[in-house]
Amino acid sequence: MRNNRNNRQKQEEEETKDMKVINTDVAIVAGGPAGLAAAITIGERGLKSVILEKSSSTGGAANMGMGPLGIDTKIQKANFNDISVREALDLHMKYTHFNVDMDLVQAYFNKSADTIEWLEEMGVEFAGSFRYFKESAATWHIVKPENGVIGPRAASAMIKIMTERAKELGCDILLETPATGLIKEDEKVCGVKATDSTGEEIEVRAKAVIVATGGFGNNKEMVEEEFGLHLAEDFFPFMIPGITGDGLRMMWEAGAAKFGANIEAIYQLPDNLNWCLLDAVLRQPNLLINQFGERFMNEEYMGNTTYTGNAIHMQPGNYGYCIMDGAILREYKKNGPDIVDIVHPADAFLEFDGQAAQAVEQGYPYYYEADTVEELAEKLDIDPEVLQDTIDEYNEYCAAGVDKKFYKRQEFLHPITGKGKYLAGRFYLAAYGTVGGVRINKYGEVLDEDQYPIEGLYSAGSDANTIYGDSYNFTLPGNTMGFALNSGRMAGEGAADYIEDTAE
Ligand SMILES: Cc1cc2nc3c(=O)[nH]c(=O)nc-3n(C[C@H](O)[C@H](O)[C@H](O)COP(=O)(O)OP(=O)(O)OC[C@H]3O[C@@H](n4cnc5c(N)ncnc54)[C@H](O)[C@@H]3O)c2cc1C
């Protein structure tokens, strides 16, 4: 592998008295999938770029993920699970009640098949196109993982290839170099200030700047201010180091409109990465109740993590208890679970007992076992009579095969008898991260309050992902990584066009 320095294009570097200044065509703030896609696009257009990346490696949150959305791809057609752009667009716009920029959505969806091929041409291999849960479309193009096992972190293989491709095309990637602000002169954004890996202040002067810092999922203050949620108290998202809203702050300071911030809602047990087997097993569509001991949704929809995250968000404390028992677990082990998905694989059921025993031994506070309803009520701090009534009523529905409250389908109605213990988990509202904060158009241009582009400023990825309205659309999975890659390309093309247009 060629060393980073040797691989650099000849950037014109000036040593001024106080500060190192690097001149390039496009300065890209951050090397997540959006920033890398932008850098490759810039390189393909024969222009130079510099990526300023805060972390010691590229890829951001995508290193933990599996793959991007693609619509109407050759892979889908080969797997007989194709969805057309027209169908996907129709579905998405109805889902969002047209509260999002349809032109931006169509540009993304229409580009997505080409982006999958673009990645393949670079050397990225895909394991196929998958659904997240049964009712979703098979838009999730999961990257063939280096170890051959489809699962979390598969997309890191794609990031490695993209990083190498960006370097080959002349992008200079400066790691451990957090950007600290944008430079704006004569109403044009023309550079970025940063602190380099030695702690020195530097400036990257450029003809255009693309910002893609992945939102603010790990910024306690911003999460509280924007959503009234409290990180690791009543909200347990994946807290990716470094994803702290830096780019949004910089763009707002440069005049960008504050627009459309939301969370990519899911639900999970706290400290999920250490208790993923419990999480995988207990999230089956059994009896889901709140702190008052009452059911609050039709559990058959629990496969859609956003629907369930939203329903949980409506409950006191932003959590719900999902209850099953040893008899149900035995059935799942024998016949497979009710809800099957790739993120929470059926294998987890076979290894559940070991992790459950460990949770009890270590006193993990979000998992409960009890021999009686009374004992369970005490552990959950719920009025035992209310809990008994809820379980009795639920069991009546199971016996009759009709859920008279929420009309959960009969196939999901398993009585909760406590045989082999009652088992419960406390699931909280969570998120993969935040989406939105600034508004872009289909050229990746960042818009001000009056929806005019700020000259020279582009954004992509989660910072600029405002296409879901109030709820992330999990029925088209791979959506945020898909948006990151495609909007990264769109911003790269937009910036390259701008540079060419203003060159004369
Ligand atoms: C566990 C997990 C699994 C996921 N799986 C999937 C999946 O399978 N499919 C899917 O569609 N989505 C998935 N996602 C979401 C997806 O990874 C993100 O939507 C995507 O990575 C966003 O890309 P991005 O480039 O906008 O930002 P990120 O990937 O978040 O990258 C942002 C980058 O900005 C850098 N940065 C931050 N501040 C600065 C600064 N001041 N200066 C320089 N650099 C800075 C960070 O270090 C980081 O490298 C998953 C997320 C998680 C957490």
Coordinates of C-alpha atoms and ligand atoms in Angstrom, one line a residue:
M1 CA 0.0 0.0 0.0
R2 CA 1.4 3.3 -1.0
N3 CA 2.1 5.7 1.8
N4 CA -0.3 8.5 2.3
R5 CA 2.3 11.2 1.6
N6 CA 3.6 9.6 -1.6
N7 CA 0.1 9.2 -2.8
R8 CA -0.7 12.9 -2.6
Q9 CA -1.2 15.0 -5.6
K10 CA 1.0 17.9 -5.7
Q11 CA -1.0 20.2 -3.5
E12 CA 0.4 23.7 -3.4
E13 CA 1.5 24.2 0.2
E14 CA 2.5 27.6 1.5
E15 CA 4.3 28.1 4.8
T16 CA 3.1 31.4 6.0
K17 CA 4.6 32.9 9.1
D18 CA 2.0 31.5 11.5
M19 CA 0.1 28.9 9.7
K20 CA 0.3 26.2 7.0
V21 CA -2.0 26.9 4.1
I22 CA -2.9 24.1 1.6
N23 CA -4.4 25.1 -1.7
T24 CA -6.6 22.7 -3.5
D25 CA -9.7 22.6 -5.7
V26 CA -12.2 21.1 -3.2
A27 CA -11.9 20.9 0.6
I28 CA -13.9 18.1 2.0
V29 CA -14.8 18.1 5.6
A30 CA -14.8 14.4 6.7
G31 CA -14.1 11.1 5.2
G32 CA -17.3 9.1 5.9
P33 CA -19.0 7.5 3.0
A34 CA -20.4 10.8 1.9
G35 CA -17.0 12.6 2.0
L36 CA -15.3 9.7 0.2
A37 CA -17.9 9.5 -2.5
A38 CA -17.5 13.2 -3.1
A39 CA -13.7 12.9 -3.2
I40 CA -13.8 10.1 -5.8
T41 CA -16.2 12.1 -7.9
I42 CA -14.0 15.2 -7.7
G43 CA -11.0 13.0 -8.7
E44 CA -12.9 11.5 -11.6
R45 CA -13.5 15.0 -12.9
G46 CA -9.7 15.7 -12.9
L47 CA -9.8 18.0 -9.9
K48 CA -7.8 17.8 -6.6
S49 CA -9.3 17.5 -3.2
V50 CA -8.2 17.4 0.4
I51 CA -10.2 15.4 3.0
L52 CA -10.0 16.7 6.6
E53 CA -10.9 13.8 8.9
K54 CA -11.2 14.1 12.6
S55 CA -10.7 10.5 13.4
S56 CA -7.6 8.3 12.8
S57 CA -9.4 6.4 10.1
T58 CA -11.9 7.0 7.3
G59 CA -15.5 5.6 7.1
G60 CA -17.3 7.1 10.1
A61 CA -20.4 5.3 11.2
A62 CA -20.4 3.3 7.9
N63 CA -17.7 1.0 9.3
M64 CA -20.3 -0.4 11.6
G65 CA -23.0 -0.9 9.0
M66 CA -23.7 -3.4 6.3
G67 CA -24.6 -1.6 3.1
P68 CA -26.4 1.0 1.1
L69 CA -29.8 1.2 -0.6
G70 CA -30.0 0.6 -4.4
I71 CA -33.2 0.8 -6.4
D72 CA -33.8 -1.1 -9.7
T73 CA -30.3 -2.6 -9.6
K74 CA -28.9 -5.5 -11.7
I75 CA -28.4 -7.3 -8.4
Q76 CA -32.1 -7.0 -7.5
K77 CA -33.1 -8.2 -10.9
A78 CA -30.9 -11.2 -10.6
N79 CA -32.4 -12.0 -7.2
F80 CA -36.0 -11.5 -8.5
N81 CA -36.6 -8.9 -5.8
D82 CA -36.6 -5.7 -7.9
I83 CA -38.4 -2.5 -7.1
S84 CA -38.7 0.3 -9.6
V85 CA -37.8 3.9 -8.9
R86 CA -41.4 4.8 -9.6
E87 CA -42.6 2.4 -7.0
A88 CA -40.0 3.4 -4.4
L89 CA -40.6 7.1 -5.0
D90 CA -44.4 6.7 -4.7
L91 CA -44.0 4.6 -1.5
H92 CA -41.5 7.1 0.0
M93 CA -43.5 10.2 -0.8
K94 CA -46.7 8.8 0.6
Y95 CA -44.8 7.6 3.7
T96 CA -43.5 11.2 4.2
H97 CA -46.8 12.9 3.2
F98 CA -44.9 14.9 0.7
N99 CA -43.3 16.8 3.5
V100 CA -39.8 16.4 1.9
D101 CA -38.1 17.6 -1.2
M102 CA -39.3 15.2 -3.9
D103 CA -36.7 16.5 -6.4
L104 CA -33.9 15.6 -4.0
V105 CA -35.4 12.2 -3.3
Q106 CA -35.8 11.4 -7.1
A107 CA -32.3 12.5 -7.8
Y108 CA -31.1 10.1 -5.1
F109 CA -33.3 7.2 -6.0
N110 CA -32.6 7.6 -9.7
K111 CA -28.9 7.6 -9.1
S112 CA -28.8 4.7 -6.7
A113 CA -28.5 1.8 -9.2
D114 CA -25.7 3.6 -11.0
T115 CA -23.9 4.1 -7.6
I116 CA -24.0 0.4 -6.9
E117 CA -22.4 -0.3 -10.3
W118 CA -19.9 2.6 -9.7
L119 CA -18.9 0.9 -6.4
E120 CA -18.6 -2.5 -8.1
E121 CA -16.4 -1.0 -10.8
M122 CA -14.1 0.1 -8.0
G123 CA -14.0 -3.4 -6.6
V124 CA -16.7 -3.4 -4.0
E125 CA -18.6 -6.7 -4.0
F126 CA -22.2 -7.2 -2.7
A127 CA -23.6 -10.3 -1.1
G128 CA -27.0 -9.5 -2.6
S129 CA -30.0 -7.2 -2.1
F130 CA -31.9 -7.8 1.1
R131 CA -35.0 -6.8 3.1
Y132 CA -34.5 -5.5 6.7
F133 CA -37.7 -7.1 7.8
K134 CA -40.4 -9.0 5.8
E135 CA -42.6 -6.0 4.9
S136 CA -39.6 -3.9 3.7
A137 CA -38.4 -3.8 0.1
A138 CA -35.1 -5.6 -0.9
T139 CA -33.2 -2.3 -1.4
W140 CA -30.4 -3.1 1.1
H141 CA -27.3 -4.0 -0.8
I142 CA -25.1 -5.7 1.8
V143 CA -21.4 -5.5 1.1
K144 CA -19.7 -8.9 0.9
P145 CA -17.8 -8.9 4.1
E146 CA -14.0 -9.7 4.3
N147 CA -14.7 -12.6 6.7
G148 CA -17.5 -14.0 4.5
V149 CA -20.1 -13.7 7.3
I150 CA -23.0 -11.3 6.5
G151 CA -23.5 -9.0 9.5
P152 CA -22.5 -5.8 11.3
R153 CA -19.4 -4.1 9.9
A154 CA -19.6 -5.6 6.4
A155 CA -19.5 -2.1 4.9
S156 CA -16.0 -1.5 6.3
A157 CA -14.8 -3.5 3.3
M158 CA -16.4 -0.9 1.0
I159 CA -14.8 1.9 2.9
K160 CA -11.3 0.5 2.5
I161 CA -11.8 0.3 -1.3
M162 CA -13.3 3.8 -1.5
T163 CA -10.4 5.2 0.6
E164 CA -7.8 3.7 -1.7
R165 CA -9.7 4.9 -4.8
A166 CA -9.9 8.4 -3.5
K167 CA -6.2 8.5 -2.9
E168 CA -5.5 7.0 -6.3
L169 CA -7.5 9.8 -7.9
G170 CA -5.4 12.4 -6.1
C171 CA -7.3 13.1 -2.9
D172 CA -5.1 14.0 0.0
I173 CA -6.6 12.5 3.2
L174 CA -5.5 14.2 6.4
L175 CA -6.4 12.1 9.4
E176 CA -6.7 13.3 12.9
T177 CA -7.3 16.7 11.5
P178 CA -10.6 18.1 12.8
A179 CA -12.0 21.0 10.8
T180 CA -12.9 23.9 13.1
G181 CA -14.6 26.5 10.8
L182 CA -15.3 27.6 7.3
I183 CA -13.6 30.5 5.6
K184 CA -16.0 32.8 3.8
E185 CA -14.9 35.8 1.8
D186 CA -17.0 38.0 -0.5
E187 CA -20.0 35.9 0.3
K188 CA -18.3 32.8 -1.0
V189 CA -17.1 29.9 1.1
C190 CA -13.5 29.4 0.0
G191 CA -11.8 27.2 2.6
V192 CA -11.7 25.4 5.9
K193 CA -9.8 26.0 9.1
A194 CA -8.5 22.9 10.9
T195 CA -6.2 21.6 13.6
D196 CA -3.7 19.1 12.2
S197 CA -2.4 15.9 13.8
T198 CA 0.4 17.8 15.4
G199 CA -2.0 20.3 17.0
E200 CA -1.0 23.1 14.5
E201 CA -3.7 25.3 13.1
I202 CA -3.9 25.0 9.3
E203 CA -6.0 26.4 6.5
V204 CA -7.2 24.6 3.4
R205 CA -8.0 27.1 0.7
A206 CA -10.3 25.8 -2.0
K207 CA -12.7 26.8 -4.8
A208 CA -15.5 24.9 -3.2
V209 CA -16.1 23.1 0.2
I210 CA -18.1 20.0 0.9
V211 CA -19.1 19.3 4.5
A212 CA -20.3 15.8 5.6
T213 CA -19.6 15.3 9.3
G214 CA -22.4 12.7 9.9
G215 CA -24.8 14.7 12.1
F216 CA -24.7 15.1 15.9
G217 CA -25.7 11.7 17.4
N218 CA -23.0 11.9 20.0
N219 CA -23.4 15.5 21.1
K220 CA -25.3 15.5 24.5
E221 CA -26.2 19.2 24.4
M222 CA -27.4 19.3 20.8
V223 CA -29.5 16.1 21.2
E224 CA -31.1 17.7 24.3
E225 CA -31.6 21.0 22.6
E226 CA -33.0 19.7 19.4
F227 CA -35.1 16.7 20.6
G228 CA -35.4 17.0 24.4
L229 CA -33.7 13.6 24.7
H230 CA -31.0 12.7 27.1
L231 CA -28.1 10.6 25.9
A232 CA -27.6 7.4 27.8
E233 CA -30.5 8.4 30.2
D234 CA -33.7 8.1 28.3
F235 CA -32.2 7.6 24.8
F236 CA -29.7 4.9 23.9
P237 CA -28.4 5.4 20.4
F238 CA -25.1 4.2 18.9
M239 CA -22.8 6.9 20.1
I240 CA -20.1 7.0 17.4
P241 CA -17.0 8.9 18.6
G242 CA -16.5 12.3 16.9
I243 CA -20.0 12.6 15.5
T244 CA -20.7 15.8 17.4
G245 CA -22.4 18.2 14.9
D246 CA -19.2 20.1 14.0
G247 CA -20.0 20.5 10.4
L248 CA -23.6 21.7 11.1
R249 CA -22.3 24.3 13.4
M250 CA -19.8 25.5 10.8
M251 CA -22.5 25.6 8.1
W252 CA -25.0 27.4 10.3
E253 CA -22.3 30.0 11.1
A254 CA -21.7 30.4 7.3
G255 CA -25.4 31.3 6.8
A256 CA -27.0 27.9 6.2
A257 CA -30.6 27.5 7.2
K258 CA -31.2 25.3 10.2
F259 CA -33.5 22.6 8.8
G260 CA -35.0 19.2 9.3
A261 CA -33.0 17.6 12.1
N262 CA -34.3 14.3 13.3
I263 CA -33.1 11.0 14.6
E264 CA -32.9 7.7 12.7
A265 CA -35.2 6.1 15.3
I266 CA -34.8 2.5 16.4
Y267 CA -35.2 0.8 19.8
Q268 CA -32.8 -1.3 21.7
L269 CA -31.6 -2.5 25.1
P270 CA -29.0 -0.1 26.7
D271 CA -25.4 -1.0 26.1
N272 CA -26.7 -3.0 23.1
L273 CA -23.3 -4.0 21.7
N274 CA -22.6 -6.0 24.9
W275 CA -26.1 -7.5 25.2
C276 CA -26.9 -8.1 21.6
L277 CA -28.1 -11.6 22.0
L278 CA -30.6 -10.6 24.7
D279 CA -31.7 -7.7 22.5
A280 CA -32.1 -10.0 19.5
V281 CA -34.3 -12.6 21.3
L282 CA -36.4 -10.4 23.5
R283 CA -37.5 -8.1 20.7
Q284 CA -39.9 -10.7 19.3
P285 CA -43.6 -9.5 19.0
N286 CA -44.9 -10.8 22.3
L287 CA -46.3 -8.7 25.1
L288 CA -45.0 -5.1 25.0
I289 CA -46.1 -2.9 27.9
N290 CA -45.2 0.5 29.3
Q291 CA -44.4 1.5 32.9
F292 CA -48.1 1.7 33.7
G293 CA -48.4 -2.0 32.8
E294 CA -50.4 -1.3 29.7
R295 CA -50.0 -2.5 26.1
F296 CA -49.4 0.4 23.7
M297 CA -49.0 -1.0 20.1
N298 CA -49.7 -3.9 17.9
E299 CA -46.5 -5.9 18.4
E300 CA -46.6 -7.5 15.0
Y301 CA -45.0 -4.3 13.7
M302 CA -42.0 -4.6 16.0
G303 CA -39.9 -5.6 13.0
N304 CA -40.1 -2.0 11.8
T305 CA -37.7 -0.5 14.2
T306 CA -38.8 3.0 13.5
Y307 CA -42.4 2.4 14.1
T308 CA -41.6 0.7 17.4
G309 CA -39.0 3.4 18.3
N310 CA -41.8 6.0 17.8
A311 CA -44.3 4.1 19.8
I312 CA -41.8 3.7 22.6
H313 CA -41.0 7.4 22.5
M314 CA -44.7 8.0 23.3
Q315 CA -44.4 6.2 26.6
P316 CA -43.2 7.5 30.0
G317 CA -39.4 7.4 30.2
N318 CA -39.1 6.5 26.5
Y319 CA -39.1 2.8 27.2
G320 CA -41.2 -0.4 27.1
Y321 CA -41.0 -3.9 28.5
C322 CA -41.1 -6.8 26.1
I323 CA -42.2 -9.9 27.9
M324 CA -42.1 -13.6 26.9
D325 CA -41.5 -16.8 28.8
G326 CA -39.4 -20.0 28.7
A327 CA -42.1 -21.9 26.8
I328 CA -42.2 -19.3 24.0
L329 CA -38.4 -19.2 23.9
R330 CA -38.4 -23.0 23.5
E331 CA -40.7 -22.8 20.5
Y332 CA -38.5 -20.1 18.9
K333 CA -35.5 -22.3 19.4
K334 CA -37.3 -25.2 17.8
N335 CA -39.2 -23.5 15.0
G336 CA -37.5 -20.2 14.5
P337 CA -38.6 -16.7 15.6
D338 CA -41.8 -14.8 14.6
I339 CA -39.8 -12.0 13.1
V340 CA -36.6 -12.8 11.2
D341 CA -34.1 -10.1 10.2
I342 CA -30.4 -10.0 9.3
V343 CA -29.4 -7.6 12.1
H344 CA -30.8 -9.9 14.8
P345 CA -30.1 -13.3 13.5
A346 CA -31.9 -16.5 14.5
D347 CA -28.6 -18.0 15.7
A348 CA -28.9 -15.7 18.7
F349 CA -31.7 -17.9 20.1
L350 CA -29.3 -20.8 20.5
E351 CA -26.8 -18.7 22.5
F352 CA -29.4 -16.8 24.5
D353 CA -29.2 -18.8 27.7
G354 CA -25.5 -18.1 28.3
Q355 CA -25.9 -14.4 27.9
A356 CA -29.1 -14.4 30.0
A357 CA -27.2 -16.2 32.8
Q358 CA -24.4 -13.7 32.5
A359 CA -26.9 -10.8 32.7
V360 CA -28.4 -12.1 35.9
E361 CA -25.0 -12.8 37.4
Q362 CA -23.7 -9.3 36.6
G363 CA -26.9 -7.6 37.5
Y364 CA -27.5 -6.1 34.1
P365 CA -30.4 -3.8 35.0
Y366 CA -32.5 -4.0 31.8
Y367 CA -33.1 -7.8 31.8
Y368 CA -35.5 -9.5 34.1
E369 CA -36.4 -13.1 35.0
A370 CA -39.2 -14.0 37.4
D371 CA -41.1 -17.1 38.5
T372 CA -44.4 -15.4 39.1
V373 CA -46.3 -12.3 37.9
E374 CA -46.0 -10.8 41.3
E375 CA -42.2 -11.2 41.3
L376 CA -42.1 -9.7 37.7
A377 CA -44.3 -6.8 38.8
E378 CA -42.0 -6.0 41.7
K379 CA -38.9 -6.2 39.5
L380 CA -40.5 -3.9 36.9
D381 CA -42.0 -1.6 39.6
I382 CA -45.4 -2.0 38.1
D383 CA -48.7 -2.5 40.1
P384 CA -49.0 -6.3 40.3
E385 CA -52.8 -6.2 39.8
V386 CA -52.5 -4.1 36.7
L387 CA -49.8 -6.4 35.3
Q388 CA -51.9 -9.5 36.1
D389 CA -54.9 -7.9 34.4
T390 CA -52.9 -7.1 31.3
I391 CA -51.4 -10.6 31.1
D392 CA -54.9 -12.2 31.6
E393 CA -56.5 -10.0 29.0
Y394 CA -53.7 -10.8 26.6
N395 CA -53.9 -14.5 27.2
E396 CA -57.7 -14.4 26.6
Y397 CA -56.9 -12.9 23.2
C398 CA -54.4 -15.6 22.6
A399 CA -56.9 -18.3 23.5
A400 CA -59.6 -16.8 21.3
G401 CA -57.0 -16.1 18.5
V402 CA -58.3 -12.5 18.2
D403 CA -56.5 -9.5 19.7
K404 CA -59.5 -7.3 20.4
K405 CA -57.4 -4.3 21.3
F406 CA -54.8 -3.9 18.6
Y407 CA -55.7 -6.8 16.2
K408 CA -52.3 -8.4 16.2
R409 CA -52.4 -11.4 13.9
Q410 CA -53.2 -14.7 15.4
E411 CA -49.8 -16.2 14.4
F412 CA -48.1 -13.8 16.8
L413 CA -50.5 -14.5 19.7
H414 CA -48.6 -16.8 22.1
P415 CA -49.9 -16.9 25.7
I416 CA -47.6 -15.6 28.4
T417 CA -47.9 -18.4 31.1
G418 CA -44.6 -18.0 32.9
K419 CA -43.7 -21.6 32.1
G420 CA -39.9 -21.8 32.4
K421 CA -39.9 -18.3 33.9
Y422 CA -41.1 -14.9 32.7
L423 CA -38.4 -13.2 30.7
A424 CA -38.4 -9.4 30.0
G425 CA -36.2 -6.7 28.6
R426 CA -36.5 -2.9 28.9
F427 CA -36.2 -1.5 25.4
Y428 CA -35.5 2.2 25.0
L429 CA -35.8 4.6 22.1
A430 CA -32.5 4.6 20.3
A431 CA -31.1 5.7 16.9
Y432 CA -28.4 4.9 14.4
G433 CA -27.7 8.6 14.5
T434 CA -29.2 11.9 13.6
V435 CA -30.2 13.0 10.1
G436 CA -30.6 16.6 8.8
G437 CA -29.6 20.0 10.1
V438 CA -29.0 21.8 6.8
R439 CA -30.9 21.9 3.6
I440 CA -29.4 20.9 0.2
N441 CA -30.8 20.8 -3.3
K442 CA -30.1 18.0 -5.8
Y443 CA -26.7 19.6 -6.7
G444 CA -25.6 19.3 -3.1
E445 CA -25.7 23.1 -2.7
V446 CA -26.3 24.3 0.9
L447 CA -29.3 26.6 1.1
D448 CA -29.9 29.7 3.2
E449 CA -33.1 30.8 4.9
D450 CA -34.5 32.0 1.6
Q451 CA -33.5 28.7 -0.1
Y452 CA -30.7 30.4 -2.1
P453 CA -27.5 28.4 -2.4
I454 CA -24.5 29.7 -0.4
E455 CA -21.8 30.1 -3.0
G456 CA -19.1 27.5 -2.8
L457 CA -20.7 25.5 0.0
Y458 CA -21.9 21.9 -0.5
S459 CA -23.1 19.2 1.9
A460 CA -23.9 15.5 1.8
G461 CA -24.7 12.6 4.0
S462 CA -26.4 12.7 7.4
D463 CA -25.7 16.4 7.9
A464 CA -27.9 17.1 4.9
N465 CA -30.3 14.2 5.0
T466 CA -33.7 15.8 5.3
I467 CA -35.7 13.3 3.2
Y468 CA -37.7 11.4 5.8
G469 CA -39.9 14.0 7.4
D470 CA -40.9 12.9 10.9
S471 CA -39.8 9.3 10.7
Y472 CA -37.0 7.4 9.1
N473 CA -38.2 5.2 6.2
F474 CA -37.1 1.6 7.1
T475 CA -39.3 0.1 4.5
L476 CA -36.5 1.0 2.0
P477 CA -33.5 -0.2 4.0
G478 CA -29.9 1.0 3.4
N479 CA -31.4 4.4 3.2
T480 CA -28.9 6.6 5.1
M481 CA -25.8 5.0 3.8
G482 CA -27.4 5.1 0.4
F483 CA -28.2 8.8 0.8
A484 CA -24.6 9.4 2.0
L485 CA -23.0 7.8 -1.0
N486 CA -25.4 9.3 -3.6
S487 CA -25.6 12.8 -2.1
G488 CA -21.8 12.6 -1.8
R489 CA -21.6 12.0 -5.5
M490 CA -24.2 14.7 -6.2
A491 CA -22.2 17.3 -4.1
G492 CA -19.0 16.2 -5.9
E493 CA -20.6 16.8 -9.3
G494 CA -22.2 20.0 -8.1
A495 CA -18.9 21.4 -6.8
A496 CA -17.0 20.3 -10.0
D497 CA -19.6 21.9 -12.2
Y498 CA -19.3 25.1 -10.2
I499 CA -15.6 25.2 -10.5
E500 CA -15.7 24.6 -14.2
D501 CA -18.4 27.2 -14.7
T502 CA -16.6 29.9 -12.7
A503 CA -13.2 29.1 -14.2
E504 CA -13.7 31.2 -17.4
Ligands
LIG1 C1 -24.3 0.4 14.0 C2 -24.7 1.1 12.7 C3 -25.0 0.4 11.6 C4 -25.4 1.0 10.5 N1 -25.8 0.3 9.4 C5 -26.2 0.9 8.3 C6 -26.6 0.1 7.1 O1 -26.3 -1.1 7.0 N2 -27.1 0.8 6.0 C7 -27.4 2.2 6.1 O2 -27.9 2.7 5.1 N3 -27.0 2.9 7.1 C8 -26.4 2.3 8.2 N4 -26.0 3.1 9.3 C9 -26.0 4.5 9.1 C10 -24.9 5.0 8.2 O3 -23.7 4.4 8.7 C11 -24.7 6.5 8.2 O4 -25.9 7.0 7.7 C12 -23.6 6.9 7.3 O5 -22.4 6.4 7.7 C13 -23.6 8.4 7.2 O6 -22.5 8.8 6.4 P1 -21.8 10.2 6.5 O7 -20.7 10.3 5.6 O8 -22.8 11.3 6.4 O9 -21.3 10.3 8.0 P2 -20.4 9.3 9.0 O10 -20.3 8.0 8.4 O11 -21.1 9.5 10.3 O12 -19.0 10.0 8.9 C14 -18.8 11.3 9.5 C15 -17.3 11.5 9.6 O13 -17.2 12.9 10.0 C16 -16.0 12.9 10.8 N5 -16.0 14.2 11.5 C17 -16.9 14.7 12.4 N6 -16.5 15.9 12.8 C18 -15.5 16.3 12.1 C19 -14.7 17.5 12.0 N7 -14.9 18.5 12.8 N8 -13.7 17.5 11.1 C20 -13.4 16.4 10.3 N9 -14.1 15.3 10.4 C21 -15.1 15.2 11.2 C22 -16.2 11.7 11.7 O14 -15.0 11.4 12.3 C23 -16.6 10.7 10.6 O15 -15.6 10.0 10.1 C24 -25.5 2.4 10.4 C25 -25.1 3.2 11.5 C26 -24.7 2.5 12.7 C27 -24.2 3.3 13.8

